[in-house]
Amino acid sequence: MKTKILESNEENIHIAAGIIRQGGLVAFPTETVYGLGADALNPDAVGKVYAAKGRPSDNPMIVHIAKPEDFEKLTPSLSPVVRKLMEAFWPGPLTMVVRRKPEVPDVTTGGLDTVGVRMPDNKTALALIEYSGTPIAAPSANISGRPSPTRPGHVIHDLDGRIDAILTGGDCRVGIESTVLDVTTDEPVILRPGIITKKELEKALGLPVSIDPALLQKRPAEKGKGLGGDDPEFHPKAPGMKYRHYAPKAEMVIVRGRRDAVEKEVERLRGENEKAGRKVGVILFGEQAFAEAAHDFFADLRAMDECGTDLIIAGALSDTDGVGFAVMNRMLKSAGYNIIEV
Ligand code: TXA
Ligand code: MG
């Protein structure tokens, strides 16, 4: 398939919207990461997304809307909690999991009776959804298992030849995917951490918000068994959180502990491996530079793969529930929970 690479301008966004309406696939920028979009209400179109990404079909997609009013087409009713969160965070990197209406096809929700919905904070994304005249289902625009794409080159690398079009639009502002919040229960639960944190959600709601216990699990992955290995307690509620994810081609290890000890161990490992003839890449963010870490992490992994790195050594970020915690969630998966404690 020949993929059209389109700059984000009015004319091209209309062309891309035409492709969506006809059941085709278009990758587009959002403020978090690039998405791979299809008409969320057209089961054939959504089916093609799974095929293009090589994505397991039990993993539901996030449905993107352009106006708050569109939310009511997807869910039977909007609770006061949902209304408050829309007011506080939309457009923006917050996905809300709500009951779905029967109009939302099974293939979009992976057969669940809920649907994840968000309104992205990106002009191109909002225009594409509006011109398409339909909500757009979009997972991240990478081959399944690879780091999420935060620059147009990443999308072209993974999906050129596999989809109808790519709308390019520069670097993504946030760099990690949206916070996924289940609002179907009395106390909202964070299913995937993101740049919108537990504290910010609690402040906006005046209510406690919890974190899916599966996200706090420390148990390492075992080969072929997915994250959590045999652990019967490991049942993340967002199906996507159980797969090996974000994996670079290089071997990767995380060094965790006090800052000075981490720096020392990173240098020791670098020296030892370079001596052995391996190409080593180091990812060490400033101690509190969590937003910068979010912005750069996936791009750093891809850049290191591009230049043939054999081993990536990353310093852990110490944060229990904020933006650093969200980056650590991705870092642990990228490294397959390969950690050295110092
Ligand atoms: O920032 C983002 O959210 C990006 C951009 C493109 O919007 N999208 C994204 O989609 O990251 P994806 O498919 O890569 O991740 C969606 C996550 C998965 O972990 C999935 O299991 C979870 O959201 N999810 C979606 N719908 C759900 C539902 N109804 N119940 C529980 N988890 C759901
Ligand atoms: Mg993804």
PDB file of N, CA, C and O in Angstrom, residues 158-225:
ATOM      1  N   ASP A 158       7.570   3.101  11.379  1.00  0.00           N
ATOM      2  CA  ASP A 158       6.789   1.902  11.726  1.00  0.00           C
ATOM      3  C   ASP A 158       5.698   1.584  10.711  1.00  0.00           C
ATOM      4  O   ASP A 158       5.416   0.412  10.458  1.00  0.00           O
ATOM      5  N   LEU A 159       5.035   2.595  10.145  1.00  0.00           N
ATOM      6  CA  LEU A 159       3.773   2.321   9.448  1.00  0.00           C
ATOM      7  C   LEU A 159       3.740   2.672   7.963  1.00  0.00           C
ATOM      8  O   LEU A 159       2.737   2.426   7.300  1.00  0.00           O
ATOM      9  N   ASP A 160       4.835   3.228   7.431  1.00  0.00           N
ATOM     10  CA  ASP A 160       4.853   3.542   5.995  1.00  0.00           C
ATOM     11  C   ASP A 160       4.604   2.250   5.210  1.00  0.00           C
ATOM     12  O   ASP A 160       5.248   1.233   5.466  1.00  0.00           O
ATOM     13  N   GLY A 161       3.640   2.305   4.296  1.00  0.00           N
ATOM     14  CA  GLY A 161       3.315   1.123   3.498  1.00  0.00           C
ATOM     15  C   GLY A 161       2.223   0.256   4.103  1.00  0.00           C
ATOM     16  O   GLY A 161       1.735  -0.672   3.465  1.00  0.00           O
ATOM     17  N   ARG A 162       1.828   0.548   5.357  1.00  0.00           N
ATOM     18  CA  ARG A 162       0.815  -0.289   6.030  1.00  0.00           C
ATOM     19  C   ARG A 162      -0.516   0.428   6.225  1.00  0.00           C
ATOM     20  O   ARG A 162      -1.507  -0.195   6.595  1.00  0.00           O
ATOM     21  N   ILE A 163      -0.528   1.768   6.040  1.00  0.00           N
ATOM     22  CA  ILE A 163      -1.757   2.540   6.267  1.00  0.00           C
ATOM     23  C   ILE A 163      -1.961   3.533   5.117  1.00  0.00           C
ATOM     24  O   ILE A 163      -1.076   3.710   4.293  1.00  0.00           O
ATOM     25  N   ASP A 164      -3.145   4.175   5.074  1.00  0.00           N
ATOM     26  CA  ASP A 164      -3.448   5.039   3.928  1.00  0.00           C
ATOM     27  C   ASP A 164      -2.696   6.367   3.968  1.00  0.00           C
ATOM     28  O   ASP A 164      -2.230   6.843   2.936  1.00  0.00           O
ATOM     29  N   ALA A 165      -2.614   6.984   5.162  1.00  0.00           N
ATOM     30  CA  ALA A 165      -1.989   8.309   5.208  1.00  0.00           C
ATOM     31  C   ALA A 165      -1.420   8.609   6.588  1.00  0.00           C
ATOM     32  O   ALA A 165      -1.857   8.051   7.594  1.00  0.00           O
ATOM     33  N   ILE A 166      -0.429   9.493   6.589  1.00  0.00           N
ATOM     34  CA  ILE A 166       0.148  10.002   7.841  1.00  0.00           C
ATOM     35  C   ILE A 166       0.084  11.528   7.784  1.00  0.00           C
ATOM     36  O   ILE A 166       0.623  12.132   6.855  1.00  0.00           O
ATOM     37  N   LEU A 167      -0.612  12.125   8.753  1.00  0.00           N
ATOM     38  CA  LEU A 167      -0.601  13.583   8.880  1.00  0.00           C
ATOM     39  C   LEU A 167       0.567  13.937   9.792  1.00  0.00           C
ATOM     40  O   LEU A 167       0.610  13.492  10.948  1.00  0.00           O
ATOM     41  N   THR A 168       1.515  14.719   9.294  1.00  0.00           N
ATOM     42  CA  THR A 168       2.670  15.055  10.131  1.00  0.00           C
ATOM     43  C   THR A 168       2.379  16.363  10.872  1.00  0.00           C
ATOM     44  O   THR A 168       1.653  17.216  10.370  1.00  0.00           O
ATOM     45  N   GLY A 169       2.947  16.500  12.067  1.00  0.00           N
ATOM     46  CA  GLY A 169       2.662  17.715  12.838  1.00  0.00           C
ATOM     47  C   GLY A 169       3.682  17.974  13.918  1.00  0.00           C
ATOM     48  O   GLY A 169       3.336  18.409  15.014  1.00  0.00           O
ATOM     49  N   GLY A 170       4.923  17.689  13.652  1.00  0.00           N
ATOM     50  CA  GLY A 170       5.976  18.020  14.619  1.00  0.00           C
ATOM     51  C   GLY A 170       6.024  17.089  15.821  1.00  0.00           C
ATOM     52  O   GLY A 170       5.379  16.039  15.841  1.00  0.00           O
ATOM     53  N   ASP A 171       6.803  17.506  16.817  1.00  0.00           N
ATOM     54  CA  ASP A 171       6.974  16.758  18.069  1.00  0.00           C
ATOM     55  C   ASP A 171       5.725  16.814  18.920  1.00  0.00           C
ATOM     56  O   ASP A 171       5.093  17.861  19.011  1.00  0.00           O
ATOM     57  N   CYS A 172       5.409  15.732  19.619  1.00  0.00           N
ATOM     58  CA  CYS A 172       4.278  15.767  20.557  1.00  0.00           C
ATOM     59  C   CYS A 172       4.713  16.459  21.841  1.00  0.00           C
ATOM     60  O   CYS A 172       5.798  16.188  22.359  1.00  0.00           O
ATOM     61  N   ARG A 173       3.842  17.331  22.347  1.00  0.00           N
ATOM     62  CA  ARG A 173       4.190  18.161  23.508  1.00  0.00           C
ATOM     63  C   ARG A 173       4.445  17.326  24.761  1.00  0.00           C
ATOM     64  O   ARG A 173       5.415  17.545  25.485  1.00  0.00           O
ATOM     65  N   VAL A 174       3.578  16.344  25.050  1.00  0.00           N
ATOM     66  CA  VAL A 174       3.680  15.589  26.303  1.00  0.00           C
ATOM     67  C   VAL A 174       4.683  14.442  26.193  1.00  0.00           C
ATOM     68  O   VAL A 174       5.566  14.283  27.031  1.00  0.00           O
ATOM     69  N   GLY A 175       4.529  13.602  25.191  1.00  0.00           N
ATOM     70  CA  GLY A 175       5.512  12.544  24.952  1.00  0.00           C
ATOM     71  C   GLY A 175       5.191  11.181  25.530  1.00  0.00           C
ATOM     72  O   GLY A 175       5.800  10.193  25.153  1.00  0.00           O
ATOM     73  N   ILE A 176       4.272  11.098  26.509  1.00  0.00           N
ATOM     74  CA  ILE A 176       3.750   9.791  26.933  1.00  0.00           C
ATOM     75  C   ILE A 176       2.234   9.827  26.782  1.00  0.00           C
ATOM     76  O   ILE A 176       1.634  10.901  26.684  1.00  0.00           O
ATOM     77  N   GLU A 177       1.616   8.649  26.761  1.00  0.00           N
ATOM     78  CA  GLU A 177       0.182   8.553  26.482  1.00  0.00           C
ATOM     79  C   GLU A 177      -0.664   9.087  27.635  1.00  0.00           C
ATOM     80  O   GLU A 177      -0.191   9.208  28.768  1.00  0.00           O
ATOM     81  N   SER A 178      -1.936   9.329  27.318  1.00  0.00           N
ATOM     82  CA  SER A 178      -2.867   9.933  28.277  1.00  0.00           C
ATOM     83  C   SER A 178      -3.025   9.095  29.544  1.00  0.00           C
ATOM     84  O   SER A 178      -2.851   7.878  29.536  1.00  0.00           O
ATOM     85  N   THR A 179      -3.395   9.774  30.621  1.00  0.00           N
ATOM     86  CA  THR A 179      -3.831   9.116  31.854  1.00  0.00           C
ATOM     87  C   THR A 179      -5.162   8.427  31.547  1.00  0.00           C
ATOM     88  O   THR A 179      -6.070   9.060  31.010  1.00  0.00           O
ATOM     89  N   VAL A 180      -5.272   7.131  31.865  1.00  0.00           N
ATOM     90  CA  VAL A 180      -6.555   6.431  31.668  1.00  0.00           C
ATOM     91  C   VAL A 180      -7.205   6.262  33.038  1.00  0.00           C
ATOM     92  O   VAL A 180      -6.616   5.667  33.947  1.00  0.00           O
ATOM     93  N   LEU A 181      -8.421   6.812  33.173  1.00  0.00           N
ATOM     94  CA  LEU A 181      -9.122   6.821  34.460  1.00  0.00           C
ATOM     95  C   LEU A 181     -10.463   6.106  34.320  1.00  0.00           C
ATOM     96  O   LEU A 181     -11.297   6.474  33.481  1.00  0.00           O
ATOM     97  N   ASP A 182     -10.671   5.070  35.129  1.00  0.00           N
ATOM     98  CA  ASP A 182     -11.950   4.357  35.143  1.00  0.00           C
ATOM     99  C   ASP A 182     -12.905   5.130  36.045  1.00  0.00           C
ATOM    100  O   ASP A 182     -12.651   5.270  37.242  1.00  0.00           O
ATOM    101  N   VAL A 183     -13.980   5.656  35.444  1.00  0.00           N
ATOM    102  CA  VAL A 183     -14.953   6.412  36.248  1.00  0.00           C
ATOM    103  C   VAL A 183     -16.274   5.652  36.350  1.00  0.00           C
ATOM    104  O   VAL A 183     -17.320   6.239  36.611  1.00  0.00           O
ATOM    105  N   THR A 184     -16.233   4.330  36.165  1.00  0.00           N
ATOM    106  CA  THR A 184     -17.463   3.530  36.287  1.00  0.00           C
ATOM    107  C   THR A 184     -17.696   3.091  37.729  1.00  0.00           C
ATOM    108  O   THR A 184     -18.751   2.568  38.057  1.00  0.00           O
ATOM    109  N   THR A 185     -16.688   3.275  38.590  1.00  0.00           N
ATOM    110  CA  THR A 185     -16.820   2.858  39.992  1.00  0.00           C
ATOM    111  C   THR A 185     -17.004   4.097  40.878  1.00  0.00           C
ATOM    112  O   THR A 185     -16.745   5.220  40.420  1.00  0.00           O
ATOM    113  N   ASP A 186     -17.423   3.912  42.131  1.00  0.00           N
ATOM    114  CA  ASP A 186     -17.653   5.059  43.022  1.00  0.00           C
ATOM    115  C   ASP A 186     -16.383   5.878  43.179  1.00  0.00           C
ATOM    116  O   ASP A 186     -16.416   7.099  43.116  1.00  0.00           O
ATOM    117  N   GLU A 187     -15.281   5.167  43.416  1.00  0.00           N
ATOM    118  CA  GLU A 187     -14.002   5.877  43.506  1.00  0.00           C
ATOM    119  C   GLU A 187     -13.261   5.682  42.187  1.00  0.00           C
ATOM    120  O   GLU A 187     -12.971   4.564  41.802  1.00  0.00           O
ATOM    121  N   PRO A 188     -12.964   6.781  41.467  1.00  0.00           N
ATOM    122  CA  PRO A 188     -12.256   6.628  40.190  1.00  0.00           C
ATOM    123  C   PRO A 188     -10.895   5.946  40.376  1.00  0.00           C
ATOM    124  O   PRO A 188     -10.238   6.147  41.398  1.00  0.00           O
ATOM    125  N   VAL A 189     -10.511   5.148  39.393  1.00  0.00           N
ATOM    126  CA  VAL A 189      -9.259   4.386  39.470  1.00  0.00           C
ATOM    127  C   VAL A 189      -8.374   4.700  38.262  1.00  0.00           C
ATOM    128  O   VAL A 189      -8.831   4.623  37.119  1.00  0.00           O
ATOM    129  N   ILE A 190      -7.115   5.035  38.516  1.00  0.00           N
ATOM    130  CA  ILE A 190      -6.152   5.245  37.427  1.00  0.00           C
ATOM    131  C   ILE A 190      -5.706   3.884  36.896  1.00  0.00           C
ATOM    132  O   ILE A 190      -5.133   3.081  37.621  1.00  0.00           O
ATOM    133  N   LEU A 191      -6.012   3.626  35.615  1.00  0.00           N
ATOM    134  CA  LEU A 191      -5.619   2.349  35.002  1.00  0.00           C
ATOM    135  C   LEU A 191      -4.275   2.475  34.288  1.00  0.00           C
ATOM    136  O   LEU A 191      -3.571   1.502  34.112  1.00  0.00           O
ATOM    137  N   ARG A 192      -3.977   3.695  33.825  1.00  0.00           N
ATOM    138  CA  ARG A 192      -2.661   3.953  33.214  1.00  0.00           C
ATOM    139  C   ARG A 192      -2.233   5.346  33.648  1.00  0.00           C
ATOM    140  O   ARG A 192      -2.946   6.320  33.405  1.00  0.00           O
ATOM    141  N   PRO A 193      -1.063   5.492  34.307  1.00  0.00           N
ATOM    142  CA  PRO A 193      -0.646   6.820  34.746  1.00  0.00           C
ATOM    143  C   PRO A 193      -0.186   7.671  33.564  1.00  0.00           C
ATOM    144  O   PRO A 193       0.276   7.133  32.551  1.00  0.00           O
ATOM    145  N   GLY A 194      -0.312   8.986  33.692  1.00  0.00           N
ATOM    146  CA  GLY A 194       0.090   9.895  32.622  1.00  0.00           C
ATOM    147  C   GLY A 194       0.477  11.228  33.215  1.00  0.00           C
ATOM    148  O   GLY A 194       0.726  11.350  34.423  1.00  0.00           O
ATOM    149  N   ILE A 195       0.492  12.248  32.384  1.00  0.00           N
ATOM    150  CA  ILE A 195       0.965  13.553  32.817  1.00  0.00           C
ATOM    151  C   ILE A 195      -0.051  14.235  33.741  1.00  0.00           C
ATOM    152  O   ILE A 195       0.289  15.085  34.555  1.00  0.00           O
ATOM    153  N   ILE A 196      -1.324  13.855  33.624  1.00  0.00           N
ATOM    154  CA  ILE A 196      -2.331  14.317  34.592  1.00  0.00           C
ATOM    155  C   ILE A 196      -2.299  13.340  35.760  1.00  0.00           C
ATOM    156  O   ILE A 196      -2.546  12.147  35.605  1.00  0.00           O
ATOM    157  N   THR A 197      -1.928  13.854  36.932  1.00  0.00           N
ATOM    158  CA  THR A 197      -1.588  12.982  38.054  1.00  0.00           C
ATOM    159  C   THR A 197      -2.765  12.761  39.004  1.00  0.00           C
ATOM    160  O   THR A 197      -3.771  13.480  38.962  1.00  0.00           O
ATOM    161  N   LYS A 198      -2.589  11.766  39.875  1.00  0.00           N
ATOM    162  CA  LYS A 198      -3.566  11.454  40.919  1.00  0.00           C
ATOM    163  C   LYS A 198      -3.903  12.714  41.726  1.00  0.00           C
ATOM    164  O   LYS A 198      -5.070  13.010  41.957  1.00  0.00           O
ATOM    165  N   LYS A 199      -2.892  13.470  42.118  1.00  0.00           N
ATOM    166  CA  LYS A 199      -3.125  14.682  42.930  1.00  0.00           C
ATOM    167  C   LYS A 199      -3.983  15.688  42.176  1.00  0.00           C
ATOM    168  O   LYS A 199      -4.885  16.293  42.738  1.00  0.00           O
ATOM    169  N   GLU A 200      -3.681  15.895  40.890  1.00  0.00           N
ATOM    170  CA  GLU A 200      -4.456  16.864  40.101  1.00  0.00           C
ATOM    171  C   GLU A 200      -5.911  16.412  39.952  1.00  0.00           C
ATOM    172  O   GLU A 200      -6.834  17.226  39.994  1.00  0.00           O
ATOM    173  N   LEU A 201      -6.102  15.104  39.752  1.00  0.00           N
ATOM    174  CA  LEU A 201      -7.466  14.581  39.613  1.00  0.00           C
ATOM    175  C   LEU A 201      -8.234  14.769  40.923  1.00  0.00           C
ATOM    176  O   LEU A 201      -9.393  15.196  40.929  1.00  0.00           O
ATOM    177  N   GLU A 202      -7.580  14.453  42.038  1.00  0.00           N
ATOM    178  CA  GLU A 202      -8.230  14.576  43.350  1.00  0.00           C
ATOM    179  C   GLU A 202      -8.590  16.027  43.650  1.00  0.00           C
ATOM    180  O   GLU A 202      -9.648  16.325  44.187  1.00  0.00           O
ATOM    181  N   LYS A 203      -7.696  16.930  43.252  1.00  0.00           N
ATOM    182  CA  LYS A 203      -7.941  18.350  43.498  1.00  0.00           C
ATOM    183  C   LYS A 203      -9.159  18.818  42.692  1.00  0.00           C
ATOM    184  O   LYS A 203     -10.032  19.525  43.206  1.00  0.00           O
ATOM    185  N   ALA A 204      -9.239  18.410  41.435  1.00  0.00           N
ATOM    186  CA  ALA A 204     -10.352  18.839  40.582  1.00  0.00           C
ATOM    187  C   ALA A 204     -11.675  18.255  41.060  1.00  0.00           C
ATOM    188  O   ALA A 204     -12.723  18.895  40.951  1.00  0.00           O
ATOM    189  N   LEU A 205     -11.629  17.035  41.613  1.00  0.00           N
ATOM    190  CA  LEU A 205     -12.870  16.347  41.997  1.00  0.00           C
ATOM    191  C   LEU A 205     -13.254  16.590  43.448  1.00  0.00           C
ATOM    192  O   LEU A 205     -14.432  16.446  43.807  1.00  0.00           O
ATOM    193  N   GLY A 206     -12.254  16.883  44.285  1.00  0.00           N
ATOM    194  CA  GLY A 206     -12.521  16.930  45.725  1.00  0.00           C
ATOM    195  C   GLY A 206     -12.877  15.552  46.250  1.00  0.00           C
ATOM    196  O   GLY A 206     -13.636  15.414  47.214  1.00  0.00           O
ATOM    197  N   LEU A 207     -12.353  14.532  45.607  1.00  0.00           N
ATOM    198  CA  LEU A 207     -12.631  13.131  45.972  1.00  0.00           C
ATOM    199  C   LEU A 207     -11.330  12.336  45.884  1.00  0.00           C
ATOM    200  O   LEU A 207     -10.465  12.688  45.088  1.00  0.00           O
ATOM    201  N   PRO A 208     -11.216  11.251  46.678  1.00  0.00           N
ATOM    202  CA  PRO A 208     -10.022  10.423  46.504  1.00  0.00           C
ATOM    203  C   PRO A 208     -10.055   9.643  45.186  1.00  0.00           C
ATOM    204  O   PRO A 208     -11.131   9.274  44.705  1.00  0.00           O
ATOM    205  N   VAL A 209      -8.871   9.445  44.607  1.00  0.00           N
ATOM    206  CA  VAL A 209      -8.718   8.668  43.374  1.00  0.00           C
ATOM    207  C   VAL A 209      -7.693   7.594  43.695  1.00  0.00           C
ATOM    208  O   VAL A 209      -6.707   7.867  44.377  1.00  0.00           O
ATOM    209  N   SER A 210      -7.934   6.353  43.242  1.00  0.00           N
ATOM    210  CA  SER A 210      -6.946   5.315  43.549  1.00  0.00           C
ATOM    211  C   SER A 210      -6.177   4.908  42.298  1.00  0.00           C
ATOM    212  O   SER A 210      -6.513   5.303  41.186  1.00  0.00           O
ATOM    213  N   ILE A 211      -5.129   4.134  42.521  1.00  0.00           N
ATOM    214  CA  ILE A 211      -4.286   3.643  41.421  1.00  0.00           C
ATOM    215  C   ILE A 211      -4.485   2.137  41.335  1.00  0.00           C
ATOM    216  O   ILE A 211      -4.439   1.448  42.358  1.00  0.00           O
ATOM    217  N   ASP A 212      -4.756   1.622  40.145  1.00  0.00           N
ATOM    218  CA  ASP A 212      -4.922   0.170  39.955  1.00  0.00           C
ATOM    219  C   ASP A 212      -3.730  -0.544  40.598  1.00  0.00           C
ATOM    220  O   ASP A 212      -2.581  -0.298  40.223  1.00  0.00           O
ATOM    221  N   PRO A 213      -3.992  -1.416  41.600  1.00  0.00           N
ATOM    222  CA  PRO A 213      -2.887  -2.067  42.325  1.00  0.00           C
ATOM    223  C   PRO A 213      -1.920  -2.791  41.389  1.00  0.00           C
ATOM    224  O   PRO A 213      -0.729  -2.910  41.702  1.00  0.00           O
ATOM    225  N   ALA A 214      -2.405  -3.235  40.251  1.00  0.00           N
ATOM    226  CA  ALA A 214      -1.514  -3.942  39.318  1.00  0.00           C
ATOM    227  C   ALA A 214      -0.370  -3.042  38.847  1.00  0.00           C
ATOM    228  O   ALA A 214       0.684  -3.530  38.457  1.00  0.00           O
ATOM    229  N   LEU A 215      -0.567  -1.713  38.896  1.00  0.00           N
ATOM    230  CA  LEU A 215       0.480  -0.791  38.446  1.00  0.00           C
ATOM    231  C   LEU A 215       1.599  -0.664  39.471  1.00  0.00           C
ATOM    232  O   LEU A 215       2.677  -0.165  39.170  1.00  0.00           O
ATOM    233  N   LEU A 216       1.321  -1.093  40.697  1.00  0.00           N
ATOM    234  CA  LEU A 216       2.314  -0.933  41.757  1.00  0.00           C
ATOM    235  C   LEU A 216       3.124  -2.215  41.958  1.00  0.00           C
ATOM    236  O   LEU A 216       4.057  -2.255  42.746  1.00  0.00           O
ATOM    237  N   GLN A 217       2.743  -3.242  41.217  1.00  0.00           N
ATOM    238  CA  GLN A 217       3.419  -4.536  41.299  1.00  0.00           C
ATOM    239  C   GLN A 217       4.891  -4.411  40.923  1.00  0.00           C
ATOM    240  O   GLN A 217       5.227  -3.752  39.953  1.00  0.00           O
ATOM    241  N   LYS A 218       5.743  -5.072  41.680  1.00  0.00           N
ATOM    242  CA  LYS A 218       7.171  -4.950  41.393  1.00  0.00           C
ATOM    243  C   LYS A 218       7.729  -6.205  40.747  1.00  0.00           C
ATOM    244  O   LYS A 218       8.880  -6.277  40.391  1.00  0.00           O
ATOM    245  N   ARG A 219       6.896  -7.226  40.638  1.00  0.00           N
ATOM    246  CA  ARG A 219       7.406  -8.514  40.171  1.00  0.00           C
ATOM    247  C   ARG A 219       7.893  -8.446  38.720  1.00  0.00           C
ATOM    248  O   ARG A 219       7.237  -7.868  37.872  1.00  0.00           O
ATOM    249  N   PRO A 220       9.042  -9.028  38.446  1.00  0.00           N
ATOM    250  CA  PRO A 220       9.573  -8.967  37.084  1.00  0.00           C
ATOM    251  C   PRO A 220       8.795  -9.817  36.089  1.00  0.00           C
ATOM    252  O   PRO A 220       8.074 -10.730  36.476  1.00  0.00           O
ATOM    253  N   ALA A 221       8.973  -9.496  34.821  1.00  0.00           N
ATOM    254  CA  ALA A 221       8.359 -10.286  33.755  1.00  0.00           C
ATOM    255  C   ALA A 221       9.131 -11.585  33.573  1.00  0.00           C
ATOM    256  O   ALA A 221      10.324 -11.638  33.803  1.00  0.00           O
ATOM    257  N   GLU A 222       8.427 -12.625  33.196  1.00  0.00           N
ATOM    258  CA  GLU A 222       9.122 -13.850  32.821  1.00  0.00           C
ATOM    259  C   GLU A 222       8.910 -14.053  31.341  1.00  0.00           C
ATOM    260  O   GLU A 222       7.835 -13.781  30.827  1.00  0.00           O
ATOM    261  N   LYS A 223       9.915 -14.536  30.684  1.00  0.00           N
ATOM    262  CA  LYS A 223       9.857 -14.676  29.227  1.00  0.00           C
ATOM    263  C   LYS A 223       8.616 -15.447  28.792  1.00  0.00           C
ATOM    264  O   LYS A 223       8.297 -16.482  29.333  1.00  0.00           O
ATOM    265  N   GLY A 224       7.901 -14.888  27.808  1.00  0.00           N
ATOM    266  CA  GLY A 224       6.767 -15.602  27.222  1.00  0.00           C
ATOM    267  C   GLY A 224       5.503 -15.560  28.059  1.00  0.00           C
ATOM    268  O   GLY A 224       4.469 -16.049  27.676  1.00  0.00           O
ATOM    269  N   LYS A 225       5.580 -14.964  29.238  1.00  0.00           N
ATOM    270  CA  LYS A 225       4.398 -14.998  30.113  1.00  0.00           C
ATOM    271  C   LYS A 225       3.754 -13.638  30.279  1.00  0.00           C
ATOM    272  O   LYS A 225       2.742 -13.524  30.949  1.00  0.00           O
TER     273      LYS A 225
END
